[in-house]
PDB file of C-alpha atoms in Angstrom:
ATOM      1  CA  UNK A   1       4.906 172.071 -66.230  1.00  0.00           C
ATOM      2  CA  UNK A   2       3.759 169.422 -63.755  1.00  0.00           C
ATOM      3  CA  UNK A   3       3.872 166.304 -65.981  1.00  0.00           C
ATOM      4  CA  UNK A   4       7.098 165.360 -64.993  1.00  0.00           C
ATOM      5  CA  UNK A   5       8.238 163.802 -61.549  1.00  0.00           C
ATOM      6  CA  UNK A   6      11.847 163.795 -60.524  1.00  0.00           C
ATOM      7  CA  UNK A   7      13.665 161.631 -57.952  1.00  0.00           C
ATOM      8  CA  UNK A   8      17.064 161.142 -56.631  1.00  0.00           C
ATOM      9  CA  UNK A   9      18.014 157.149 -55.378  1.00  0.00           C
ATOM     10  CA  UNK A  10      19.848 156.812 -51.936  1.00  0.00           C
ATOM     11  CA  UNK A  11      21.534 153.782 -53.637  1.00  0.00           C
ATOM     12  CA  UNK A  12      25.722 153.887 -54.672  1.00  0.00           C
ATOM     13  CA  UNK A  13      25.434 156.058 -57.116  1.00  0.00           C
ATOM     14  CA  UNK A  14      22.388 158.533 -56.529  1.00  0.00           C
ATOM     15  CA  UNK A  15      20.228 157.125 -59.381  1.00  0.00           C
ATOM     16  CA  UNK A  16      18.315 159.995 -60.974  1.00  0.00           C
ATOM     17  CA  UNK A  17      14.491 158.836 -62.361  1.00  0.00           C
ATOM     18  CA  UNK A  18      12.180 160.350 -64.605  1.00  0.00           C
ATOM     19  CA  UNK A  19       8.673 159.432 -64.535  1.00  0.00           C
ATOM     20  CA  UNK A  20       5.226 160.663 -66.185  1.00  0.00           C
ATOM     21  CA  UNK A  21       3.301 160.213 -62.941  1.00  0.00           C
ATOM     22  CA  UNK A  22       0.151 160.475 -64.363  1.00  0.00           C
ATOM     23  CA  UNK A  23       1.042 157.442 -66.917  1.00  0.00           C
ATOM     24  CA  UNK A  24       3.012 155.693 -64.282  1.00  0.00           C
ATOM     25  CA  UNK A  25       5.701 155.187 -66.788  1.00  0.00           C
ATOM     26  CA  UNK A  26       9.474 155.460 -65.919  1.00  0.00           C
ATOM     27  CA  UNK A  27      10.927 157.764 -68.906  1.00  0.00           C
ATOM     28  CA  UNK A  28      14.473 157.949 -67.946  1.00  0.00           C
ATOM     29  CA  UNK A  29      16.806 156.487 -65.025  1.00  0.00           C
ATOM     30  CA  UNK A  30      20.715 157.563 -64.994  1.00  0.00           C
ATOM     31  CA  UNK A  31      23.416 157.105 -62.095  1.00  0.00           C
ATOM     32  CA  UNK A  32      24.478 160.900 -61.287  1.00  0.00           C
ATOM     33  CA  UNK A  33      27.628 160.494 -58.690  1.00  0.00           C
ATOM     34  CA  UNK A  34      28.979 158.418 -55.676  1.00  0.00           C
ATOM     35  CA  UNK A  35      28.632 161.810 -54.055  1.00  0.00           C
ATOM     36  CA  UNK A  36      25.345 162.954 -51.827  1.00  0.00           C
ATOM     37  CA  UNK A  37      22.818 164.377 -53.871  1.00  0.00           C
ATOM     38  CA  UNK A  38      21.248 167.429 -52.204  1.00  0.00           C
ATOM     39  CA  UNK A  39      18.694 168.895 -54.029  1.00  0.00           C
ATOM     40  CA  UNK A  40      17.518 169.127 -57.699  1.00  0.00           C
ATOM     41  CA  UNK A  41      14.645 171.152 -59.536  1.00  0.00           C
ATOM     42  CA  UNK A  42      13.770 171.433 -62.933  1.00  0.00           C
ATOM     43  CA  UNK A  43      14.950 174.469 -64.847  1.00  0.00           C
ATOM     44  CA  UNK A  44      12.018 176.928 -67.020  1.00  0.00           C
ATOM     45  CA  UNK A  45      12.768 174.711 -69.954  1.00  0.00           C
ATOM     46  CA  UNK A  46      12.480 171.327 -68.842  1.00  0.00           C
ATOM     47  CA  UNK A  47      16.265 171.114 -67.906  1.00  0.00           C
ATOM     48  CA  UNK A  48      16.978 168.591 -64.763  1.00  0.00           C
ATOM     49  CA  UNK A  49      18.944 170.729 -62.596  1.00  0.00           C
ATOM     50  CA  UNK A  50      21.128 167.897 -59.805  1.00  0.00           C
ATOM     51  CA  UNK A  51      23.376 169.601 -56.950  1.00  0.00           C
ATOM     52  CA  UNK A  52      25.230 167.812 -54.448  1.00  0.00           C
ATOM     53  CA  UNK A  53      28.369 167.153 -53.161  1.00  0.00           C
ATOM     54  CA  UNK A  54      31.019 169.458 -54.699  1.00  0.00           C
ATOM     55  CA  UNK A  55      28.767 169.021 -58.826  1.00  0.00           C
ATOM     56  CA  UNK A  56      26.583 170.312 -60.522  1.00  0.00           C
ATOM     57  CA  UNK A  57      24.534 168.597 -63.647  1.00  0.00           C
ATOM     58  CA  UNK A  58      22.214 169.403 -66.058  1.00  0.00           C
ATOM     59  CA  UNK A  59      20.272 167.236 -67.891  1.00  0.00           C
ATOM     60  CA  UNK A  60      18.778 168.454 -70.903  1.00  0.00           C
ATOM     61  CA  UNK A  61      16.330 166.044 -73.008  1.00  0.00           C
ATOM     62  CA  UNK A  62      17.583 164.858 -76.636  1.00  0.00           C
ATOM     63  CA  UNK A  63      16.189 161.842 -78.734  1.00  0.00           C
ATOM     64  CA  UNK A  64      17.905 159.468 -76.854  1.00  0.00           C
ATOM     65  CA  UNK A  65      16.460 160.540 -73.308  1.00  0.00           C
ATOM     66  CA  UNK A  66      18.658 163.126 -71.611  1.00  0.00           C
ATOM     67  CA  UNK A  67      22.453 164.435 -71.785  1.00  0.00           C
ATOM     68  CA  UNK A  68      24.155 164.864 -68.917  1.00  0.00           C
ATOM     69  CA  UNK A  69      26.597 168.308 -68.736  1.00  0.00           C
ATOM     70  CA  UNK A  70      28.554 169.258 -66.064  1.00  0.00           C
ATOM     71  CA  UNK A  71      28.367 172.768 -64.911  1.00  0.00           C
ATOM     72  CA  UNK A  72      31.331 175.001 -64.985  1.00  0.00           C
ATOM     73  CA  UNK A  73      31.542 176.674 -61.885  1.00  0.00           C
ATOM     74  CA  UNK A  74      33.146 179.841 -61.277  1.00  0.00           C
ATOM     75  CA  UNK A  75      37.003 180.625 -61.526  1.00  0.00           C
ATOM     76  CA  UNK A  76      36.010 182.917 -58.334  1.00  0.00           C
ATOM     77  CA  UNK A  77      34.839 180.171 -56.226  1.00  0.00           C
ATOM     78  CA  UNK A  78      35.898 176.672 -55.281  1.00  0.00           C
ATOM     79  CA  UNK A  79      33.397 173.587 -56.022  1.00  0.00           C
ATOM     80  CA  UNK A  80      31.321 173.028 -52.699  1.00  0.00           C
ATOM     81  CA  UNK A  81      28.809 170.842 -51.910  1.00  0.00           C
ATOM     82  CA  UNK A  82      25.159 172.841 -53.239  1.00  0.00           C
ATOM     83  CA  UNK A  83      22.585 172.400 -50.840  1.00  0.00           C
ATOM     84  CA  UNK A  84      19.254 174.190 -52.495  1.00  0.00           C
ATOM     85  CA  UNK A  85      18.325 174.996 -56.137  1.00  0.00           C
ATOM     86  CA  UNK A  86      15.720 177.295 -57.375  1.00  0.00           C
ATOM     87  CA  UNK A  87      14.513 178.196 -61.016  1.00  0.00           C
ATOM     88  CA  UNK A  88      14.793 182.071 -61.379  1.00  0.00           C
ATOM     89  CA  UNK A  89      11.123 183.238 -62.281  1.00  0.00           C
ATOM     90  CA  UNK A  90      10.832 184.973 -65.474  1.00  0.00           C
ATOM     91  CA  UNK A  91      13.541 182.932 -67.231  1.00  0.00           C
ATOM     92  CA  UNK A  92      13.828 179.761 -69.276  1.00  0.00           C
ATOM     93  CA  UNK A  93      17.450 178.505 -68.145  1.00  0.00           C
ATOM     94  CA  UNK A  94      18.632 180.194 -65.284  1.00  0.00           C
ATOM     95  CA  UNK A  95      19.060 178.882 -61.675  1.00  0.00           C
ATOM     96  CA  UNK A  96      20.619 179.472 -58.412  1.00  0.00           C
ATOM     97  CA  UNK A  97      21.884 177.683 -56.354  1.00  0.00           C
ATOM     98  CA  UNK A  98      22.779 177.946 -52.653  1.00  0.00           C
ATOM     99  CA  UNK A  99      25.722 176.472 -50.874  1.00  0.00           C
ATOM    100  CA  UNK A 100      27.292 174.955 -47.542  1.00  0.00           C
ATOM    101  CA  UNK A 101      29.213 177.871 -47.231  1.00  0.00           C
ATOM    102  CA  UNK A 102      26.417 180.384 -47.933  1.00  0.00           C
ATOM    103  CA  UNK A 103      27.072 181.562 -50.985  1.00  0.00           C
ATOM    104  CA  UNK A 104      25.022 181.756 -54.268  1.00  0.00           C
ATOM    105  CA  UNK A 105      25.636 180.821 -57.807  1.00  0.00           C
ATOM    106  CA  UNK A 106      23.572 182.390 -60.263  1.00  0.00           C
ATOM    107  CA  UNK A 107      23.757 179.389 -63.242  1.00  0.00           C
ATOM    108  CA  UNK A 108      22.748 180.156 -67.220  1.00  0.00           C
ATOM    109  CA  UNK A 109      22.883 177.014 -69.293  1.00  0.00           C
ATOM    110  CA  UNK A 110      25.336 175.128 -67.293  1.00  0.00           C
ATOM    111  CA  UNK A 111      27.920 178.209 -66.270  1.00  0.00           C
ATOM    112  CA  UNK A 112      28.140 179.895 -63.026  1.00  0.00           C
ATOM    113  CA  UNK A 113      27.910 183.192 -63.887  1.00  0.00           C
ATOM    114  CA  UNK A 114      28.185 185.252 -60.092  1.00  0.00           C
ATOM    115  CA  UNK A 115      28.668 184.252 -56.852  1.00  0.00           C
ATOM    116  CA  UNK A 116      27.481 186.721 -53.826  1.00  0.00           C
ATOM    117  CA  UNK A 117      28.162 186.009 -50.100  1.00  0.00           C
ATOM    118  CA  UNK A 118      24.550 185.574 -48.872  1.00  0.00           C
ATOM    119  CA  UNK A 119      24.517 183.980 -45.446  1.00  0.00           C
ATOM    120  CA  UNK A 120      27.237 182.774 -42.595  1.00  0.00           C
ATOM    121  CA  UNK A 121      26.517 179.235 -42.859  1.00  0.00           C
ATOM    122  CA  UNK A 122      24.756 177.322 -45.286  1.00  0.00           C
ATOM    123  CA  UNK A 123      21.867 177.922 -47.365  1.00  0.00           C
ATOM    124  CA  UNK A 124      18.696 175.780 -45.703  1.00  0.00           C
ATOM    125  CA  UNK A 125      15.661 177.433 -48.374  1.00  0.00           C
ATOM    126  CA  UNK A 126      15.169 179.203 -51.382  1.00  0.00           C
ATOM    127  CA  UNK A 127      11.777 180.264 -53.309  1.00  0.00           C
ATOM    128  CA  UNK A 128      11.293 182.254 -56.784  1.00  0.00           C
ATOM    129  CA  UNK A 129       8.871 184.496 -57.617  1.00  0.00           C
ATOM    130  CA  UNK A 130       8.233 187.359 -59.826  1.00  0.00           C
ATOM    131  CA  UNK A 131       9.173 189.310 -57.100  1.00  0.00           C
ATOM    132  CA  UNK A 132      12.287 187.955 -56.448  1.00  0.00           C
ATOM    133  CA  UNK A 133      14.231 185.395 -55.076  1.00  0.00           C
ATOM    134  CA  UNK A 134      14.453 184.629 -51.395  1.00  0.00           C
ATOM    135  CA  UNK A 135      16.888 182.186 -49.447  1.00  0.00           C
ATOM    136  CA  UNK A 136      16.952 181.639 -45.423  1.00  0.00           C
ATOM    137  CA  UNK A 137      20.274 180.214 -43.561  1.00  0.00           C
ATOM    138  CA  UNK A 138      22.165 178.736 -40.878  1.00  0.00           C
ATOM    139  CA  UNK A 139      22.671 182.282 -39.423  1.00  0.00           C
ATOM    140  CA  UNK A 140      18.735 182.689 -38.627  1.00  0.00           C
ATOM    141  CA  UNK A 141      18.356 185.514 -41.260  1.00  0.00           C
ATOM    142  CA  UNK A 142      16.271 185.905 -44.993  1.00  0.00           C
ATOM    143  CA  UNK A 143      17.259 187.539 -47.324  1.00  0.00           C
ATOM    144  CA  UNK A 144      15.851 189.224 -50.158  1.00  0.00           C
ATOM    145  CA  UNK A 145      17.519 189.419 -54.131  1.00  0.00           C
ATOM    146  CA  UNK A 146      16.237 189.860 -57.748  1.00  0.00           C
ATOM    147  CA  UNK A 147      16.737 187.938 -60.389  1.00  0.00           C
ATOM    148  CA  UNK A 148      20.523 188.518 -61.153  1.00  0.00           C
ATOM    149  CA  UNK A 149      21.041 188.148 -57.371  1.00  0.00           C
ATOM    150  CA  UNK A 150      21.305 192.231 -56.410  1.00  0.00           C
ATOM    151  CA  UNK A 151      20.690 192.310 -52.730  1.00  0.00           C
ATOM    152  CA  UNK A 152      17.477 193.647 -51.187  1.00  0.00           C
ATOM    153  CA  UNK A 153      15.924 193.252 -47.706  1.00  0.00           C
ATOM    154  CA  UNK A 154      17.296 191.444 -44.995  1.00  0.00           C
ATOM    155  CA  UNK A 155      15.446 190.253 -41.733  1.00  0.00           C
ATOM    156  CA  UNK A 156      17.218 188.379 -38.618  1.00  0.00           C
ATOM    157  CA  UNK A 157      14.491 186.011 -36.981  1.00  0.00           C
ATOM    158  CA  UNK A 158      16.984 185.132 -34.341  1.00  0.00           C
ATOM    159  CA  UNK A 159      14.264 185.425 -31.906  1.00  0.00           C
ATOM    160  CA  UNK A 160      11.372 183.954 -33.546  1.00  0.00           C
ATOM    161  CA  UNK A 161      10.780 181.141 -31.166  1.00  0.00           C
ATOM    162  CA  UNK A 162      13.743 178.173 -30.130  1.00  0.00           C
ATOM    163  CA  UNK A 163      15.879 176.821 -32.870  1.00  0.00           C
ATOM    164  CA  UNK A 164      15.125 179.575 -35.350  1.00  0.00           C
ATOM    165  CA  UNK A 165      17.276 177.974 -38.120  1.00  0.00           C
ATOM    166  CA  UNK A 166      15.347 178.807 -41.412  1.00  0.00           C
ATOM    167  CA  UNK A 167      14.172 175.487 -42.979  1.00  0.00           C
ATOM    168  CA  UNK A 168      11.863 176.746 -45.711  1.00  0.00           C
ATOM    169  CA  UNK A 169      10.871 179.825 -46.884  1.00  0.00           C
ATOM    170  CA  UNK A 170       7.960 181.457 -49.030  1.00  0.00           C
ATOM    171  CA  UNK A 171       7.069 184.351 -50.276  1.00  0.00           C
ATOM    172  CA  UNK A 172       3.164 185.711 -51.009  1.00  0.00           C
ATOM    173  CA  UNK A 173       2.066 186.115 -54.576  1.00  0.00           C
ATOM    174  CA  UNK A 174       1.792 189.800 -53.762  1.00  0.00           C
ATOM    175  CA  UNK A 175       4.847 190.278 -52.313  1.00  0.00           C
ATOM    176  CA  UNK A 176       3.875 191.863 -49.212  1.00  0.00           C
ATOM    177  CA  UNK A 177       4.764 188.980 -46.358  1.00  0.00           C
ATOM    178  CA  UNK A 178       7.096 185.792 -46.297  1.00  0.00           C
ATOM    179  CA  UNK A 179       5.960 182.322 -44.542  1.00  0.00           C
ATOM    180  CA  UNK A 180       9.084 180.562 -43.160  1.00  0.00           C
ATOM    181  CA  UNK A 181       9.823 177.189 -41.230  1.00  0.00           C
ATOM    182  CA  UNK A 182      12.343 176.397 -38.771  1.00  0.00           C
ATOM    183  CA  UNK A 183      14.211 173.654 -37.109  1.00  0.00           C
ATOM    184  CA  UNK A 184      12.095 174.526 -34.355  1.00  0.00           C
ATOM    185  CA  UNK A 185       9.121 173.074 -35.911  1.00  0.00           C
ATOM    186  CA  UNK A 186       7.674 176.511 -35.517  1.00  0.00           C
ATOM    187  CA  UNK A 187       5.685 178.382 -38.758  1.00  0.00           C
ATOM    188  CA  UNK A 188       5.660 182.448 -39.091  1.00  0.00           C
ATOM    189  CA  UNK A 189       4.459 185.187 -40.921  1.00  0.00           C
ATOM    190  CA  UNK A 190       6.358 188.497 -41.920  1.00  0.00           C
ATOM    191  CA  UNK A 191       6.201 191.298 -43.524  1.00  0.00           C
ATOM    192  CA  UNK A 192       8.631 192.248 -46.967  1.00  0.00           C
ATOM    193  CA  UNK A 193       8.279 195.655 -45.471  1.00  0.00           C
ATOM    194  CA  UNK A 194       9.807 196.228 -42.229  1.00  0.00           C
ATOM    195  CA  UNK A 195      10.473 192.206 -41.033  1.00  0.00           C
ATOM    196  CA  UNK A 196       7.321 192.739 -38.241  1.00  0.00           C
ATOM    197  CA  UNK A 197       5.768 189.318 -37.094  1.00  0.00           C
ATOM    198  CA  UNK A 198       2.582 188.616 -38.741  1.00  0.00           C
TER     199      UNK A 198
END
């Protein structure tokens, strides 16, 4: 809701923080793992979502502060290091996640629920909205899935300047065009419909 700010430590353990910015006031503070943290959001409801090297944690508030709970991945896929996290729009405690390997894990509560192939190479972005969800890779394409990860669109922006390695991706509030970075340090414009530059 915008009241709370998250942050991950670069110290030993990856210290998670919680802090009411606008109070200045530190609410919670927690080691998460000697692994790399990569990313973190916070879930619909308020749950801290933490991905990183080969885990997965979710941090739900309780009287005490928060409890930590692993997630359960998948029996049909290995733990890998998660590289992006996303809310799903439209639901209170359902993420995805994106992976090194490209994959996508579609979390309720703290189980993986599916995995779909997404990208060759990792997963570099991913955005929510109530028009879907939409991640950009290592292998210069975006993609386009609902909310229980069904596949939609996909558009290769191979040649959309040098280096065209998706880096961040966005889509518009009506769902008609997608903003996207790139390693390149180059910003573009295209359309859901047909992929066209902008």
């Amino acid at each position: 809701d915008g009241g709370l700010l998250g942050t991950i430590g670069n110290d030993l353990h990856h210290s998670l923080a919680l802090f009411d910015w606008q109070k200045n006031e530190l609410l919670f503070t927690t080691f998460v793992d000697k692994g790399k943290c990569l990313a973190t959001c916070f879930s619909n409801d308020g749950v801290v979502c933490v991905g990183g090297d080969s885990y997965m944690n979710f941090y739900t508030k309780v009287p005490e502060g928060y409890l930590c709970r692993r997630g359960n991945f998948s029996r049909h896929s290995s733990q890998q290091p998660i590289t992006v996290l996303e809310p799903v729009n439209g639901t209170n405690d359902s993420v995805v996640s994106g992976t090194i390997t490209g994959q996508l894990f579609l979390w309720t509560d703290r189980n993986c629920l599916r995995v779909v192939k997404a990208h060759d190479g990792c997963v570099n972005a991913m955005s929510s909205s109530v028009h879907g969800i939409v991640t950009g890779g290592e292998d210069k394409r975006i993609r386009i899935w609902t909310s229980q990860l069904e596949p939609g669109a996909t558009f290769d922006v191979t040649y959309f300047g040098l280096r065209a390695f998706v880096r961040s991706v966005h889509m518009s509030s009506d769902g008609n065009t997608i903003s996207f970075g790139t390693l390149g340090a180059s910003i573009y414009e295209i359309s859901t419909v047909d992929g066209s530059d902008l």
